[in-house]
Tab-separated table of C-alpha atoms in Angstrom:
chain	number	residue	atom	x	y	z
A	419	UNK	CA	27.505	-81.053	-4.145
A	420	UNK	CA	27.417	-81.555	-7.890
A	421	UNK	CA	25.421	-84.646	-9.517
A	422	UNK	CA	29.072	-85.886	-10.986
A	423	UNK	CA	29.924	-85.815	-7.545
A	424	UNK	CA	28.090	-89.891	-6.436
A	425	UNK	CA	28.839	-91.012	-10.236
A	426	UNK	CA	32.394	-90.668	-9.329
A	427	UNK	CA	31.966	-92.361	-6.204
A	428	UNK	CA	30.383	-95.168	-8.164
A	429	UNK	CA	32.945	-95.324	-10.396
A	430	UNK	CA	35.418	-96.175	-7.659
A	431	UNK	CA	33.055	-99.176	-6.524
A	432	UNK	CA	33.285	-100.085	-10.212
A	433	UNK	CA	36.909	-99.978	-10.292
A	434	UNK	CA	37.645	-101.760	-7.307
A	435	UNK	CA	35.401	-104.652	-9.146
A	436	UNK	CA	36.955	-105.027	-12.293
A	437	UNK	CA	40.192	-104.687	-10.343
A	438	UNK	CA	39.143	-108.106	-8.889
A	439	UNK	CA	37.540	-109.371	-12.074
A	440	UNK	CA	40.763	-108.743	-14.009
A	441	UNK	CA	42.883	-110.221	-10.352
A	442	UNK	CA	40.314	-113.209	-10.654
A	443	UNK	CA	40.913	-113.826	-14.555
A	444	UNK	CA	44.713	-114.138	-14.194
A	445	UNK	CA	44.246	-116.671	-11.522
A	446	UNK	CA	41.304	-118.683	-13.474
A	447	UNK	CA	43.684	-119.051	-16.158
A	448	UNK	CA	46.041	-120.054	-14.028
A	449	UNK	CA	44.174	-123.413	-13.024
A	450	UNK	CA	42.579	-123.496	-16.194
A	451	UNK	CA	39.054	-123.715	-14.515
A	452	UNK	CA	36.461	-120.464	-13.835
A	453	UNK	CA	34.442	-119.721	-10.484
A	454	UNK	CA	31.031	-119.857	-12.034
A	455	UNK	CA	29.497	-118.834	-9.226
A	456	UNK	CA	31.836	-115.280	-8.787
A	457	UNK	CA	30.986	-115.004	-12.442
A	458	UNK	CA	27.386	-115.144	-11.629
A	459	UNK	CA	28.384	-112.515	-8.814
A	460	UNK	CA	30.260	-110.255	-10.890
A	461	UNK	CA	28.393	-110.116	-13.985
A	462	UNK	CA	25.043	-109.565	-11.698
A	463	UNK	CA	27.347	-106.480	-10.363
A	464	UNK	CA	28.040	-105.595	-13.970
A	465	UNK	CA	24.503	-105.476	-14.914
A	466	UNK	CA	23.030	-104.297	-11.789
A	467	UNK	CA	25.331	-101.957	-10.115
A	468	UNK	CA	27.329	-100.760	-12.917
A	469	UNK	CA	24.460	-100.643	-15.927
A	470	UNK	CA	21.142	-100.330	-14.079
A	471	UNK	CA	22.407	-98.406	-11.436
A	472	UNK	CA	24.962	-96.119	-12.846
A	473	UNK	CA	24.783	-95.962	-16.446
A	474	UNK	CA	20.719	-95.725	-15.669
A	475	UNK	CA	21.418	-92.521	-13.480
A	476	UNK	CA	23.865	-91.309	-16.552
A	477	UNK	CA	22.125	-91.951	-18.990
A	478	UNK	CA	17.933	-91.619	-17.759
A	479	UNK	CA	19.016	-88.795	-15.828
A	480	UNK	CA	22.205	-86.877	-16.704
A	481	UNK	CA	22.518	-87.229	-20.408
A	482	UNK	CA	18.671	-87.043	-20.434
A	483	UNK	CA	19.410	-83.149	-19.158
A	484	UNK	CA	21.878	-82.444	-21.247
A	485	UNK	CA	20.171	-83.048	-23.936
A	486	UNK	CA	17.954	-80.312	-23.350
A	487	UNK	CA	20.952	-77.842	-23.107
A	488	UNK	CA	22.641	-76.462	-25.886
A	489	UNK	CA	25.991	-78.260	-25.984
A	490	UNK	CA	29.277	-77.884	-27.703
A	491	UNK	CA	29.360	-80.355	-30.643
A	492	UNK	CA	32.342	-81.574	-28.985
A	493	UNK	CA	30.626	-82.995	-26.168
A	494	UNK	CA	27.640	-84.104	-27.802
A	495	UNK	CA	29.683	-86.397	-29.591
A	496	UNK	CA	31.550	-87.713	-26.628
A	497	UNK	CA	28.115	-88.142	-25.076
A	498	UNK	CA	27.236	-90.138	-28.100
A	499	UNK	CA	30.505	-92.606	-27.534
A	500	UNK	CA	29.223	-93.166	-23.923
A	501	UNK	CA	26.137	-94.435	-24.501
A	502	UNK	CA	27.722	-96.799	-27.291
A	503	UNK	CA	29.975	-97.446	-24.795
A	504	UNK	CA	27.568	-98.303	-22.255
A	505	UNK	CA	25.044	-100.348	-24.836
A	506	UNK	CA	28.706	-102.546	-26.012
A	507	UNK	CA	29.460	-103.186	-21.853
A	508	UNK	CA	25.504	-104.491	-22.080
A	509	UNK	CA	26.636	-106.916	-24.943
A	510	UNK	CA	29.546	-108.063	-23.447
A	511	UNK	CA	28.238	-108.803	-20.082
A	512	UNK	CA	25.547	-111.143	-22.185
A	513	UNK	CA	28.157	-112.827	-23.632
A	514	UNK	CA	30.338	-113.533	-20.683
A	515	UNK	CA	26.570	-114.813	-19.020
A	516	UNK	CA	26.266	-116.741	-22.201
A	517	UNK	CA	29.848	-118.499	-22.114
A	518	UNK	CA	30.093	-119.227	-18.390
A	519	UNK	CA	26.576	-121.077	-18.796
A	520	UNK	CA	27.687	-123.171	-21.746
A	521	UNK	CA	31.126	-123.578	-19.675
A	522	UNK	CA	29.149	-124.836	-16.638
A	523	UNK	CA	27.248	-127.323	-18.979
A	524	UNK	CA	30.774	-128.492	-20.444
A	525	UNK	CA	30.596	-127.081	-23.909
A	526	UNK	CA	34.245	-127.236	-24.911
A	527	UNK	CA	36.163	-123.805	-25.683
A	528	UNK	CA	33.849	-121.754	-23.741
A	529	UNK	CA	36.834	-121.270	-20.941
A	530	UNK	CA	38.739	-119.058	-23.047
A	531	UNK	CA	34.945	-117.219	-24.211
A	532	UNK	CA	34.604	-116.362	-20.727
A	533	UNK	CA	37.899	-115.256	-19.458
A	534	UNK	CA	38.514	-113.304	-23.064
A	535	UNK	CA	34.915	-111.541	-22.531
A	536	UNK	CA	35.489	-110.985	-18.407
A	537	UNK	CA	39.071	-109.643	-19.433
A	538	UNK	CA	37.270	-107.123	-21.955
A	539	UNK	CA	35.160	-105.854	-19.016
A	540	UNK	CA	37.919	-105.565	-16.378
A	541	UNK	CA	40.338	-103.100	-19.090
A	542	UNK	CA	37.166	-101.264	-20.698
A	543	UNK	CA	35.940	-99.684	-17.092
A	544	UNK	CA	39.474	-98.209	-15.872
A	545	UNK	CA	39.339	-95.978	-19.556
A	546	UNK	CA	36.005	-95.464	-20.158
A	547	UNK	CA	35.800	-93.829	-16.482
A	548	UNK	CA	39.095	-91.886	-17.367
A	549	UNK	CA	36.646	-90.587	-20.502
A	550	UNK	CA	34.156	-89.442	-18.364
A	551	UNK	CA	35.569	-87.804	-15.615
A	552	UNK	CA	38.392	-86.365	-17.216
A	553	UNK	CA	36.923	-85.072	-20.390
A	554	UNK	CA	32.908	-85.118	-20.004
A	555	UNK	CA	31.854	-84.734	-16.344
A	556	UNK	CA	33.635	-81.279	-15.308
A	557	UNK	CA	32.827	-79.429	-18.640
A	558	UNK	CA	29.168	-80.924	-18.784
A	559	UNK	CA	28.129	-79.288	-15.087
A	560	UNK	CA	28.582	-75.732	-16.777
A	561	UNK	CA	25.607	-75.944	-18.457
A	562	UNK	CA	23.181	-76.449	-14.866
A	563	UNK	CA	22.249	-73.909	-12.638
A	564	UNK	CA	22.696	-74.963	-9.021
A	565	UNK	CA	18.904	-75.500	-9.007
A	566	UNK	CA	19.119	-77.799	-11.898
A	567	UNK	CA	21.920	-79.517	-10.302
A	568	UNK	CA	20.194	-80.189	-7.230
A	569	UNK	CA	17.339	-80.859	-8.634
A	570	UNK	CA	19.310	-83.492	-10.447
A	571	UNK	CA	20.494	-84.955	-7.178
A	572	UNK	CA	17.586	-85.351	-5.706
A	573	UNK	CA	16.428	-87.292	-9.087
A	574	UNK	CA	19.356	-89.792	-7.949
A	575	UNK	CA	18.291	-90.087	-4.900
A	576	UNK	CA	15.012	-91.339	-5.808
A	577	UNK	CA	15.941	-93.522	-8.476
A	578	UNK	CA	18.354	-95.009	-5.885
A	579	UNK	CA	15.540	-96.399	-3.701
A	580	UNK	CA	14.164	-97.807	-6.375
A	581	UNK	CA	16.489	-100.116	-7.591
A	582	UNK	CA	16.256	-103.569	-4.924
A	583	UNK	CA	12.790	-103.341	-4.980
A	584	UNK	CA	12.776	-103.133	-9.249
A	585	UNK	CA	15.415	-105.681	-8.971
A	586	UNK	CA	13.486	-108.522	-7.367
A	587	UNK	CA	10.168	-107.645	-8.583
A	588	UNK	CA	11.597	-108.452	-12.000
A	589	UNK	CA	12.732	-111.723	-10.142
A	590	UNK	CA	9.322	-112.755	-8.869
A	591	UNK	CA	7.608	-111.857	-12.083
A	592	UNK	CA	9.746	-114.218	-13.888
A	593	UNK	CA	8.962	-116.907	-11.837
A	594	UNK	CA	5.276	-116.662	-12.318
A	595	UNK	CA	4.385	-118.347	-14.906
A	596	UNK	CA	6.110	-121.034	-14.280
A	597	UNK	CA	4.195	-121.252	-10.087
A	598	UNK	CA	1.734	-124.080	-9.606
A	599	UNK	CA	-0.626	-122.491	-7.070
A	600	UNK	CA	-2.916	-125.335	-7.145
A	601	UNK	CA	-0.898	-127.078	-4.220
């Protein structure tokens, strides 16, 4: 199997996501009111499963490779749009975070912040997975050996188990400071 081969699959999970962020937007404006807590769901999806988990792998792992490789110019370049591409999903998933809090606390005009910014996510993941698999995936696995590509797997693999534990560690350590242990 090639490395491209579980990015894909997690680019289906992705797309089934944003197919029910963008579903989930038409009915919030609908009723002119937003789900704060399946906001809080799907942008902790964005920025876990989608950023951490898959862009991480793509980026920490498979563009991290590449790099070492002599590529076409034409791909290094494309390369260079993903990870813009990737840092401006980062952005916008901040700003939807930002909005839907300020919505919550009743800030007025912050309903059409966050169902402009969650809109942005659910079109920019259908194209931006087109990018990759049609135009940066295929031509990109030419470069490995099969070693190097399942050497690369395994990589995934382990940075895969990983994840829930770095996940609520974070968590814990951010509620720290804030723990009275002198109960």
């Amino acid at each position: 199997m090639q490395p491209i081969r579980p990015l894909m699959d997690e680019h289906m999970t992705i797309l089934r996501m944003t197919t029910d962020i963008a579903r989930r937007v038409t009915a919030f404006r609908d009723v002119e009111h937003v789900d704060t807590r399946y906001v809080e769901a799907a942008t902790d999806f964005i920025r876990t499963y989608a950023d951490h988990c898959h862009h991480g792998k793509e980026e920490g792992i498979l563009f991290r490779e590449l790099g070492r490789k002599e590529l076409d110019p034409k791909l290094t370049a494309l390369m260079g749009q993903l990870v813009q591409e990737h840092a401006w999903v980062r952005t916008l998933t901040t700003r939807v975070v930002e909005a839907t809090r300020a919505y919550a606390s009743g800030e007025a005009g912050q309903l059409e912040k966050v169902l402009r910014s969650l809109g942005q996510l659910a079109t920019f993941y259908p194209a931006h997975v087109i990018k990759e698999e049609s135009r940066f995936f295929t031509p990109c696995m030419h470069y490995f050996t099969e070693e190097e590509q399942a050497a690369m797997l395994d990589e995934f693999a382990a940075f895969d188990q990983t994840l829930i534990h770095e996940k609520y560690r974070h968590l814990v350590e951010g509620f720290e400071p804030d723990l009275d242990l002198d109960l």
